[in-house]
PDB file of C-alpha atoms in Angstrom:
ATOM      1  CA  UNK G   1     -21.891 -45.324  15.511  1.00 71.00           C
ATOM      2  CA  UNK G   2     -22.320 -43.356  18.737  1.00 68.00           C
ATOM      3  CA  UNK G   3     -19.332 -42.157  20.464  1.00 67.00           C
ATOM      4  CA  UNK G   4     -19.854 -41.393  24.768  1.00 66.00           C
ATOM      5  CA  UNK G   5     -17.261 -39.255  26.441  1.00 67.00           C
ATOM      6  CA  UNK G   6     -16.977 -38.019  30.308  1.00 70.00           C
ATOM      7  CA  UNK G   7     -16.774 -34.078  30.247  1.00 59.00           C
ATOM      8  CA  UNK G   8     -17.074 -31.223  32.487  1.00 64.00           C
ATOM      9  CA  UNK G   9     -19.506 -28.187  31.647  1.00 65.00           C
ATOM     10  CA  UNK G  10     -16.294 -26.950  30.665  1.00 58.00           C
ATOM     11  CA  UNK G  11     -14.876 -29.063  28.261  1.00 60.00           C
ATOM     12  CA  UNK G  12     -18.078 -29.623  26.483  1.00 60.00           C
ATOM     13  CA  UNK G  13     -18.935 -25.974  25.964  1.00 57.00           C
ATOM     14  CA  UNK G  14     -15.273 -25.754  24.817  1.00 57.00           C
ATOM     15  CA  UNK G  15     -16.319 -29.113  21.880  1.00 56.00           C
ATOM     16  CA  UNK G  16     -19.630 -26.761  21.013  1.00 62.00           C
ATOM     17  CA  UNK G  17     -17.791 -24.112  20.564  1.00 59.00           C
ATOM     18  CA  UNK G  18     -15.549 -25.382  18.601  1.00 58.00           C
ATOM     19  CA  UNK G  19     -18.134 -27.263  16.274  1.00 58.00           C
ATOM     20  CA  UNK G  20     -20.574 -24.023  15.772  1.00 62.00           C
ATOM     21  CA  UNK G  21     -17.821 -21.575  15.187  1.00 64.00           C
ATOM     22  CA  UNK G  22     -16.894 -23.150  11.837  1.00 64.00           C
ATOM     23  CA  UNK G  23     -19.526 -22.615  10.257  1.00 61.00           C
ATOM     24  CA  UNK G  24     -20.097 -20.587   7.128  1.00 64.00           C
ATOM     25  CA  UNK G  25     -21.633 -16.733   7.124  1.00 78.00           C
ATOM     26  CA  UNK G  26     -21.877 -16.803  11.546  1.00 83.00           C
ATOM     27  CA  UNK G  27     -22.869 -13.594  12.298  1.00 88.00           C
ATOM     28  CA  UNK G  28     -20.869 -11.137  14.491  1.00 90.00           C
ATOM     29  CA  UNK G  29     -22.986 -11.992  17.573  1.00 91.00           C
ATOM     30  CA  UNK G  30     -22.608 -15.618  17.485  1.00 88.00           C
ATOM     31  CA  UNK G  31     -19.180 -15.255  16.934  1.00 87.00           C
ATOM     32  CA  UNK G  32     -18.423 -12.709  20.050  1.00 89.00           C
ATOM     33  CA  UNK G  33     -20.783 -15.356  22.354  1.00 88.00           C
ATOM     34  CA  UNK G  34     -18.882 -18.213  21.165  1.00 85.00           C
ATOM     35  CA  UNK G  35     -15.526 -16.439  21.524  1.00 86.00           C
ATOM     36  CA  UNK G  36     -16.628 -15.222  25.053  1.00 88.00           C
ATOM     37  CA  UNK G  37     -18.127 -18.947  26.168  1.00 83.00           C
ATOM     38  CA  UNK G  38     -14.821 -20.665  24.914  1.00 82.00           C
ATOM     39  CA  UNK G  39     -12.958 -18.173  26.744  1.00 85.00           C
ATOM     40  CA  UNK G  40     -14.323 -18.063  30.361  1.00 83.00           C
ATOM     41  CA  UNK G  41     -14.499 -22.286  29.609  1.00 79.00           C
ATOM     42  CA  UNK G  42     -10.943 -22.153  29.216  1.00 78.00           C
ATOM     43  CA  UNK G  43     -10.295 -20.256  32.203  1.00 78.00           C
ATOM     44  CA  UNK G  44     -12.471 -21.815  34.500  1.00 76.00           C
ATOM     45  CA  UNK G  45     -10.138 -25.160  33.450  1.00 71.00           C
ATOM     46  CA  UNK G  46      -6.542 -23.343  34.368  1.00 70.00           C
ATOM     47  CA  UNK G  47      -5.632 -24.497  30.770  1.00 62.00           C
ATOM     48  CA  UNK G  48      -1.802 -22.943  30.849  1.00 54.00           C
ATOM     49  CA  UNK G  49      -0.508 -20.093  28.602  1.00 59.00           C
ATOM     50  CA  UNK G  50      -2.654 -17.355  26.841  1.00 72.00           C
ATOM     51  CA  UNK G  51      -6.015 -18.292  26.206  1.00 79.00           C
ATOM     52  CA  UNK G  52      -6.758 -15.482  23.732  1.00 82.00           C
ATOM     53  CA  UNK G  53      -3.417 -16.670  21.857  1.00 83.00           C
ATOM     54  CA  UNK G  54      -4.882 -20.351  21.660  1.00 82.00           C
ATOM     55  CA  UNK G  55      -8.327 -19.085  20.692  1.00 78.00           C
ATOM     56  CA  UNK G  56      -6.522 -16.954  17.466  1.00 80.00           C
ATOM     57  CA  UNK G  57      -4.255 -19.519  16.730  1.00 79.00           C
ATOM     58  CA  UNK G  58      -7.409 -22.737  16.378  1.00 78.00           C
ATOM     59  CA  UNK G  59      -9.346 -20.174  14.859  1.00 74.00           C
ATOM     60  CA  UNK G  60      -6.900 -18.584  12.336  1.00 78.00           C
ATOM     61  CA  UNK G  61      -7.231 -15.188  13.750  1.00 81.00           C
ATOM     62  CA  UNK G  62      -4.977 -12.761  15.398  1.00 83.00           C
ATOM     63  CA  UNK G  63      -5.419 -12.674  19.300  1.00 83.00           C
ATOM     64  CA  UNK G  64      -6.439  -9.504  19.373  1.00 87.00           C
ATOM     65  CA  UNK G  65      -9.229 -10.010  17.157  1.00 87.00           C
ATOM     66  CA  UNK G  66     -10.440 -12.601  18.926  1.00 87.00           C
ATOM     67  CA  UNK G  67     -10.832 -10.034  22.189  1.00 90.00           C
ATOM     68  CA  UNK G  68     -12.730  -7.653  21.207  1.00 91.00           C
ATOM     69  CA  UNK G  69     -14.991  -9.860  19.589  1.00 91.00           C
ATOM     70  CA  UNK G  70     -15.176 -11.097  22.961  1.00 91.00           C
ATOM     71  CA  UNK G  71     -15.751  -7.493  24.400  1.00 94.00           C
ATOM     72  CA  UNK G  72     -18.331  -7.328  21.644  1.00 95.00           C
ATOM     73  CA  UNK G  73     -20.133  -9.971  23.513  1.00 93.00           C
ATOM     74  CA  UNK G  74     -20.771  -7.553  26.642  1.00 95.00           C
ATOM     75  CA  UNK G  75     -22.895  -5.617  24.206  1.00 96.00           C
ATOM     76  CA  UNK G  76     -27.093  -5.810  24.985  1.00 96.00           C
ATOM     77  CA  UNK G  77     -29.458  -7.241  22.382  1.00 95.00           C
ATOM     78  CA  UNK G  78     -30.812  -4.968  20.902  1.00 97.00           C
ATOM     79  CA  UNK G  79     -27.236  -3.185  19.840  1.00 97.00           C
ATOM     80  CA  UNK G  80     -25.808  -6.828  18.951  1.00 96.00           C
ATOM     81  CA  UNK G  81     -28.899  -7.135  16.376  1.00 95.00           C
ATOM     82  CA  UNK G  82     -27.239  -4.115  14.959  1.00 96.00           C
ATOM     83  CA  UNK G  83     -24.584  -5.432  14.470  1.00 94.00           C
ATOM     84  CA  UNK G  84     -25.775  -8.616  12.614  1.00 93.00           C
ATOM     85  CA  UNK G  85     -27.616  -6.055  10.331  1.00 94.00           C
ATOM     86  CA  UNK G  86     -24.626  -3.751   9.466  1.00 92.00           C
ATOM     87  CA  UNK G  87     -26.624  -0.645  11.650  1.00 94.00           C
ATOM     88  CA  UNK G  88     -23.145  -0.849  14.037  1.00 94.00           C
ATOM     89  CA  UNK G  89     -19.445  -1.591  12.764  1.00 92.00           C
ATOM     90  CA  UNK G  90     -17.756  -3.649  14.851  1.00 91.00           C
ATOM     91  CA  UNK G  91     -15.052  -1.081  15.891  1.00 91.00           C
ATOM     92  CA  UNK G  92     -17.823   1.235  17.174  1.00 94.00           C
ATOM     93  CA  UNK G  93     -19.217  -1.564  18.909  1.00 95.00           C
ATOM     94  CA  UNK G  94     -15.656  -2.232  20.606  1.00 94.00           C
ATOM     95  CA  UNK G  95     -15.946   1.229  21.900  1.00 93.00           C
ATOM     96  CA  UNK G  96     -19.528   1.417  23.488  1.00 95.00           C
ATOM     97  CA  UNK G  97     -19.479  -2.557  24.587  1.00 95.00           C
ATOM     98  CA  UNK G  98     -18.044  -0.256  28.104  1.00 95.00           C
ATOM     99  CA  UNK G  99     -20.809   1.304  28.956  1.00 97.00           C
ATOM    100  CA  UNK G 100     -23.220  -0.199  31.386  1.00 96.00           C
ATOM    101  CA  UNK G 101     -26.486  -1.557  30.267  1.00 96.00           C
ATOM    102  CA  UNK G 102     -28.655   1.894  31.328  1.00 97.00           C
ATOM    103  CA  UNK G 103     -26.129   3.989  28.895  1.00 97.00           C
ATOM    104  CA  UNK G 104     -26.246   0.877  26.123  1.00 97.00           C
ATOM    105  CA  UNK G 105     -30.118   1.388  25.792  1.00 97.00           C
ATOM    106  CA  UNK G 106     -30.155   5.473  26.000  1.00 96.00           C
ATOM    107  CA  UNK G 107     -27.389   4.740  22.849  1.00 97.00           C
ATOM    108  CA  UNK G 108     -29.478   2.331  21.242  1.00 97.00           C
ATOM    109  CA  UNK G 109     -32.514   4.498  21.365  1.00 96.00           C
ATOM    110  CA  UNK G 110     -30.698   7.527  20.108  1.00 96.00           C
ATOM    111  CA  UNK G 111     -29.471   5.525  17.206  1.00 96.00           C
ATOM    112  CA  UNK G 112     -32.655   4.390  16.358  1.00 95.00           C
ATOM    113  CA  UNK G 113     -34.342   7.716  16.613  1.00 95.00           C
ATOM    114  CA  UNK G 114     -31.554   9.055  14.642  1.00 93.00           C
ATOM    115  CA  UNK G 115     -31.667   6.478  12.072  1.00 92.00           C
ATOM    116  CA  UNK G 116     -27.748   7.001  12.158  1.00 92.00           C
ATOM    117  CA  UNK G 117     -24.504   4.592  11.828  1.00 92.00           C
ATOM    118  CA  UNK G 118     -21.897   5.927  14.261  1.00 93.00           C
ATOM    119  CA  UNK G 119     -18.305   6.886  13.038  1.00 91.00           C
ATOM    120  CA  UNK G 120     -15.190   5.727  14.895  1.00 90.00           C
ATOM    121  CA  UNK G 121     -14.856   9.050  16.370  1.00 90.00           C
ATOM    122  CA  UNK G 122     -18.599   9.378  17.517  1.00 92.00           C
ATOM    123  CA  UNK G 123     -18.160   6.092  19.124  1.00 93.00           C
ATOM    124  CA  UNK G 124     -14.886   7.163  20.973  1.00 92.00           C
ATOM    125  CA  UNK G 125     -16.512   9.780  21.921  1.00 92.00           C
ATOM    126  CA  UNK G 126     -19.615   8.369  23.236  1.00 94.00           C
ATOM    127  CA  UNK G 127     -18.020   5.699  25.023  1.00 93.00           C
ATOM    128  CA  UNK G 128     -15.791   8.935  26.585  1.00 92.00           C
ATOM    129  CA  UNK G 129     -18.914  10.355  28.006  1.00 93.00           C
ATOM    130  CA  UNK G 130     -20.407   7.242  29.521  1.00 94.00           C
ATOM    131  CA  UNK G 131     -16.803   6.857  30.940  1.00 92.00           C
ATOM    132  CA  UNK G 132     -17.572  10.611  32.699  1.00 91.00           C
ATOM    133  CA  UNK G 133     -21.013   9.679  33.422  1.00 93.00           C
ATOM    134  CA  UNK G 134     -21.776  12.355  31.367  1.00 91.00           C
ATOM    135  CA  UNK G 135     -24.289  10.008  28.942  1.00 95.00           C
ATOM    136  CA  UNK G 136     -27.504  10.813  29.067  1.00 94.00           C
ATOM    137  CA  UNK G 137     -30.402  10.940  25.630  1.00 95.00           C
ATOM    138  CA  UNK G 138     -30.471  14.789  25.285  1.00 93.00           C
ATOM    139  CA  UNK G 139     -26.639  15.245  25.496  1.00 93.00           C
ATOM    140  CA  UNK G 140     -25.999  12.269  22.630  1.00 94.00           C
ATOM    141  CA  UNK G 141     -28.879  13.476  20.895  1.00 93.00           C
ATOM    142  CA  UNK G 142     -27.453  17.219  20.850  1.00 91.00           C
ATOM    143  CA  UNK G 143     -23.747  15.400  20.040  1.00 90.00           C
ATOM    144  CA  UNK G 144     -24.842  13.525  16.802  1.00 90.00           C
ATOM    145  CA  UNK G 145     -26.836  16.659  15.703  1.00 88.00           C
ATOM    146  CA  UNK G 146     -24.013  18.911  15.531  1.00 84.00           C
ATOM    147  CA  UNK G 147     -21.415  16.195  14.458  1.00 77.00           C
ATOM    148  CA  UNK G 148     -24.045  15.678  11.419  1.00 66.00           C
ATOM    149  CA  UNK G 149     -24.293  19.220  10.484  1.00 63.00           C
ATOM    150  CA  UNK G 150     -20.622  19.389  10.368  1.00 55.00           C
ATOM    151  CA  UNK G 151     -20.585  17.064   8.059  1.00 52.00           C
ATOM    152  CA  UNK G 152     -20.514  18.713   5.371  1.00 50.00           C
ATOM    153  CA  UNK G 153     -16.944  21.129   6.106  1.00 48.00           C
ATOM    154  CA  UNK G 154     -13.938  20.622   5.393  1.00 54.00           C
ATOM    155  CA  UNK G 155     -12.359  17.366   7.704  1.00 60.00           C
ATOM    156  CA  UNK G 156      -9.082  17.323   9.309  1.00 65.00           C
ATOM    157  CA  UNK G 157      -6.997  14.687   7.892  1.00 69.00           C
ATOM    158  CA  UNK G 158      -3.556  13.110   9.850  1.00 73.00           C
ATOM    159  CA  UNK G 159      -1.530  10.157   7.992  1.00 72.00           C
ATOM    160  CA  UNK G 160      -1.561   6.978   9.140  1.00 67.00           C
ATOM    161  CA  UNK G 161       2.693   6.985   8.887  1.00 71.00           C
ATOM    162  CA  UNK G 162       2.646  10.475  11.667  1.00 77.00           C
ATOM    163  CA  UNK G 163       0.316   8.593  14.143  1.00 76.00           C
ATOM    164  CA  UNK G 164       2.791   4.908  14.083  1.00 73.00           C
ATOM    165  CA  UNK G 165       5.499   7.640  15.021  1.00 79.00           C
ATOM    166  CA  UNK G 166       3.850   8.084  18.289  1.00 82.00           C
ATOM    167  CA  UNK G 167       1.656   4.631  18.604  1.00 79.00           C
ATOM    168  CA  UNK G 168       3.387   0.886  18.747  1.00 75.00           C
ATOM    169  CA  UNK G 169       2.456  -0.823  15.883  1.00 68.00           C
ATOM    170  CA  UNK G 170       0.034  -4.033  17.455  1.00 68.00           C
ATOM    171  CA  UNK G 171      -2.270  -0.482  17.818  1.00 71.00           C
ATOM    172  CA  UNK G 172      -5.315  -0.597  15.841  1.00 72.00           C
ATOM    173  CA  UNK G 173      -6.602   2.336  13.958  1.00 71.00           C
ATOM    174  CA  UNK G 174      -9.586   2.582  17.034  1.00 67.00           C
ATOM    175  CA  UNK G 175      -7.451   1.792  19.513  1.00 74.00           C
ATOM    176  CA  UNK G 176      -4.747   5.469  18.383  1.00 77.00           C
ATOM    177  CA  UNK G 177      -8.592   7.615  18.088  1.00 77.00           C
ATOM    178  CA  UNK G 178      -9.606   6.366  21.728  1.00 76.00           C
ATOM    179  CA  UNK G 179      -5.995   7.291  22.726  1.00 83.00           C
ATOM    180  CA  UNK G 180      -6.181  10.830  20.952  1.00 84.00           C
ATOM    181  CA  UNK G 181      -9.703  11.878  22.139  1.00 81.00           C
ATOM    182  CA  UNK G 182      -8.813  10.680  25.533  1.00 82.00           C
ATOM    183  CA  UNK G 183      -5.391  12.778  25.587  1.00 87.00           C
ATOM    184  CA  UNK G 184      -8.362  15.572  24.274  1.00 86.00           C
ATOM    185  CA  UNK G 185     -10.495  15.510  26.947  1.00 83.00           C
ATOM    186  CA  UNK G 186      -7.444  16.004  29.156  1.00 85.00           C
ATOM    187  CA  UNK G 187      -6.251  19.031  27.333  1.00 87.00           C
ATOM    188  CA  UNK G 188      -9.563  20.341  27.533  1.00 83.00           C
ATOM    189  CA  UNK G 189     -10.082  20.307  31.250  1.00 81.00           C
ATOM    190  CA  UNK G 190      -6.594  21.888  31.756  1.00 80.00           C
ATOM    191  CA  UNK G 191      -6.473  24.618  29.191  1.00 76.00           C
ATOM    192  CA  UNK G 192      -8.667  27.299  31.428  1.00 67.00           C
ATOM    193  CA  UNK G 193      -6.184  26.403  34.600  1.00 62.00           C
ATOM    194  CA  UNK G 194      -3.479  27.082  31.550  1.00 60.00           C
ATOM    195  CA  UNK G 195      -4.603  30.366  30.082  1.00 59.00           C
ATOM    196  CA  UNK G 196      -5.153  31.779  34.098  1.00 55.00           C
ATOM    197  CA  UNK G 197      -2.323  30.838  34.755  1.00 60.00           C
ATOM    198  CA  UNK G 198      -0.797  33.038  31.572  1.00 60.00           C
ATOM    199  CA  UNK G 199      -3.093  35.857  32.501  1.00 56.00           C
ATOM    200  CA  UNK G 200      -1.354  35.854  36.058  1.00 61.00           C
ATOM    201  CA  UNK G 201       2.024  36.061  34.316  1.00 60.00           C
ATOM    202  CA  UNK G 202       1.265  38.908  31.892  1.00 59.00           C
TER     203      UNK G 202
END
């Protein structure tokens, strides 16, 4: 039996999406593409209320979940074949799926080079840099090096309970570290204004 049914672009890429996303062992890539393709579908048709809730809730997954995979899905090739092959966790590749596709390959060489997996805080930080326009091979090069060879000290080590006195709790783990090294960089750029401005008082 054969079934024939008037649809928009729209609506049908909504019915693929919705047939290839259950399958078993997808990989991370074809998930954030499907998520993304179901997404814009759904806006492009005005469909009322929160598409990203709707998404979760066919899906069984929590909303937010479903957008990053979605940001994951602004990621180039080459770093979303990492991610099918467990080179990039998918909360570092939240954090760099920012940068623009010149900063995305200098990152993807460096990695490679490297032979490295990035950390949560070397992707916060990275993604902070291409944010400055600060990203280019020889400063994330230098950056990994001495975050490598620091390795091996001692590491600083806050409680989860401290930081959900000062985050809400829908914040994800990466979400409070992009905050923190953000409210960093700040600090950093202020505290010479802050110690001339002590050396004028004394």
């Amino acid at each position: 039996p054969m079934f024939v049914r008037e649809m928009s672009d729209d609506e049908a890429c909504v019915v693929m999406v919705d047939s290839n996303i259950q399958r078993e062992n997808i990989l991370p890539s074809e998930k954030a593409k499907a998520y993304k393709m179901k997404y814009d579908a759904m806006k492009n048709q005005g469909l009322p209320g929160n598409s990203l809730k709707s998404i979760g809730e066919e899906n069984g997954e929590n909303y937010k979940a479903v957008q990053r995979y979605i940001w994951l899905a602004r990621l180039n090739a080459e770093l979303l074949q990492m991610l099918d092959n467990k080179q990039l966790g998918l909360v570092q590749g939240v954090s760099i799926s920012v940068l623009n596709e010149d900063d995305q390959k200098i990152v993807h060489k460096v990695l490679c080079e490297m032979k490295i997996k990035l950390s949560t805080a070397q992707a916060a930080m990275v993604k902070q840099l291409g944010t400055d326009g600060r990203l280019t091979e020889e400063i994330l090069t230098h950056y990994l090096q001495s975050a490598g060879k620091g390795s091996g000290s001692k590491k600083l080590a806050i409680s989860r309970d401290r930081l959900e006195s000062y985050f809400a709790p829908e914040y994800s783990e990466q979400e409070m570290t992009e905050v923190i090294f953000r409210l960093l960089e700040e600090w950093k750029k202020r505290e010479p204004e802050t110690n001339a401005e002590e050396r004028r008082k004394r």
